[in-house]
Amino acid sequence: MTELRFIHKWSSEQHATTKGWLWRWSRRVYEKTPAHARTSDQSENIIFIHTRRLLALLALTLVMAYASLAVTAWWWFHRRLGENVTLIDAAWPPRWAGLVQARTDALFTQGFTALQEHRFGDAARLLEAGLRRAPERNDARLALATIFGTFHEYGRAFAQLDQAFAHPPVSSALLATAFTVSFTAEDFVRALAYAQKILDAQPPASPDLTRLARQNKIRALTALGRSDEAVAAAALLAAEPDPTSLVCRIDALRSHRQFAAALALAHAAQTRFPAHLAVLDIACRTARDASNPAELRSFLAAAITAQPNVPAPRQTAVLEWWQAGDTAQSQSALDAFLLRFDSDPDFVYRLSTAATAIGATTIVERLYQHEAALGLPTNRLAANLVEAHIINGDLVGLRRTRPLLPALAATKDPVLQLWPPLVQAIFQVVDDAPLSSGPPLQSLVRRLGLVPTSYTRFIDLLLNAQRPAAACALLDQALAAYPTSASLQKVAPAARAALAAATADRDRVPAPSIAPVLDAPEFFARGDDLLSSGQFTALARLIAEQRRANPDWLAQRSGDVAWLELRLALATHDELAARRLGQLYLNGDQERLERAIAFAARLPVRDAADQRALLTDAILRHHPEAQARLIEAGLIKVPVPSAE
């Protein structure tokens, strides 16, 4: 039999067979006596356990286990929450509540770090998680609104801004961002609402916030066409001495067509702030709207005199004279600009970008040619030239930019790389060509992240090219991103009406399966007229229709048709088509060779240098023996013999 006994201390009476620190064991053997007759065992095992020492050991074990758990928890929290979590925070229960706040702070810290490292997706995810724990953090909402605004997700940006206004106080940075996002999205009603919230706040907002709200209230009212209210609101800024307030007051008077008062205030503002570009811009715009070139000249001269070595006033002069319709003055201002600043590519690019925004193609093209002549980088200028033609809806000019596209495709700039497939997609839509490669036009435009005014330019281009279905598809895409845009709402009725008219015409008059057959003289006469007038899309359609109709003369005149197609490919700068058609046309026939050489020699050197190069390359590719003939015609230079 075994017996377990708990004792408080050891004593000599405990005859133990073995002795230990925590427990002892004793064995007793009994003789057969009447006292032990009732038991069958003749021995007894007794285990003595020291109670105090057992409790001490258990306590020590618990302490060590708790310490291990605390260290493990601290290591885990430290890795995820940062250095703000200490070992005491993990070990001391009264401080456990602070770990929840530490987790929240860590989400915000990690989110802002990701934002600084331009990991915008991670930043948005972390900041949104932090806001679910601490919705009052307006700094995080400001960052999220900035991220969403940058990527044109205006619905999500406005959701964050609305929540921020619901958790005062509102900082000046938050208010400025709210106005920036609203005006970029052309949501002028929302901008007006944000301004009114600040002006109606109780207790009143700070003077800086109040001034900012009044300035942007005037901007919103002016954009909404409520000029009477804008002038009334501008009167409240009369005591404000800063240039932005003066600009808002001038703009309100200009929108109300109070040109005399606006010009007088503009002169006073320029006298006080001669180097402020926004003051110069609104002064010049007022002079243009008032049809007062003398005032425009005065404002520009004063700005250039105040800053003779700064490019901005001279850039403004180039653009303002162009917008005023005085091309001679604009070119003179451009000469003066290039004389001083043509060696700085950044200055030239800024002027090119500003000219692109207003569709000043002649200025953009001259800047491109000037920088190319100096041997300076021109890829950004080439992209601006492409965009300027799109803004103006100039398909002929856009076709002329095709030789510039391979260089843009070869750059490492992802934005510049978008332009070649975009131009290809535009002409696939315009020319009714099947999509051969690359994403369609809508997908490419979405990747550009355009603002509403840029969308309207693409829509106008497609409408001018009589492609209302594509224009309306692009319009729907734009309205999904900018549902309140004034410029999109303005162009929408025309696009919808054009699509409805095209649909009605299609349903009312079924298209013939085969176009009317033309005889050969009529076909070539019409083709030459379309080519000389730059109606390249109509010419391509005419050729395709006659090929489908397959008149009797087509097989006999296939060479002449190929010659017409080759000239079309040269005029549209389609290098691949020019090579293919050159191979088809230049089949060894000497008469065809002479016709091609004569045509290349007649092409103007400056305006069609790329056409000459394409045709000359095709001639040399299929008639290398014609090199001497090309040299004689002045189409290629005499090869320089290598010195060995």
Coordinates of N, CA and C in Angstrom, one line a residue, residues 4 72 75 170 199 220 255 274 279 347 403 432 446 465 513 574 605 616 634:
L4 N 0.3 8.9 0.5 CA 0.9 10.2 0.2 C 0.6 11.2 1.3
T72 N 7.1 36.6 -25.5 CA 6.6 36.2 -26.8 C 5.6 37.2 -27.4
W75 N 7.4 40.4 -28.4 CA 8.1 40.3 -29.7 C 7.1 40.3 -30.8
V170 N -11.5 71.2 -39.2 CA -11.1 71.0 -40.5 C -9.8 71.9 -40.7
L199 N -18.1 78.8 -44.0 CA -18.6 80.1 -43.7 C -19.8 80.1 -42.7
A220 N -16.3 78.9 -57.6 CA -17.4 78.0 -57.9 C -18.6 78.8 -58.5
S255 N -16.2 88.0 -65.1 CA -17.3 87.1 -65.5 C -18.6 87.9 -65.6
P274 N 4.0 92.6 -58.9 CA 4.4 92.5 -60.3 C 4.9 91.2 -60.7
V279 N -1.8 86.8 -61.0 CA -2.3 88.1 -61.3 C -2.1 88.5 -62.8
F347 N 12.3 74.5 -69.6 CA 11.5 75.7 -69.9 C 10.7 75.5 -71.2
P403 N 5.5 59.2 -87.9 CA 6.9 58.9 -87.9 C 7.5 59.2 -86.5
D432 N -12.5 52.7 -89.6 CA -13.3 51.4 -89.5 C -12.5 50.2 -89.7
R446 N -8.8 55.3 -70.7 CA -8.9 55.1 -69.2 C -7.6 55.1 -68.5
A465 N -15.2 63.1 -86.8 CA -14.9 62.0 -87.7 C -16.1 61.1 -88.1
S513 N -25.2 46.3 -100.3 CA -24.1 45.3 -100.0 C -22.9 45.6 -100.9
D574 N 2.1 55.8 -93.0 CA 2.0 54.4 -92.5 C 3.1 53.6 -93.1
V605 N 10.9 69.1 -99.9 CA 11.9 68.6 -99.0 C 11.5 68.8 -97.5
T616 N 11.9 56.5 -101.0 CA 13.3 56.2 -101.4 C 13.8 54.9 -100.9
G634 N 18.8 63.8 -106.6 CA 19.0 64.5 -105.4 C 18.2 63.9 -104.2

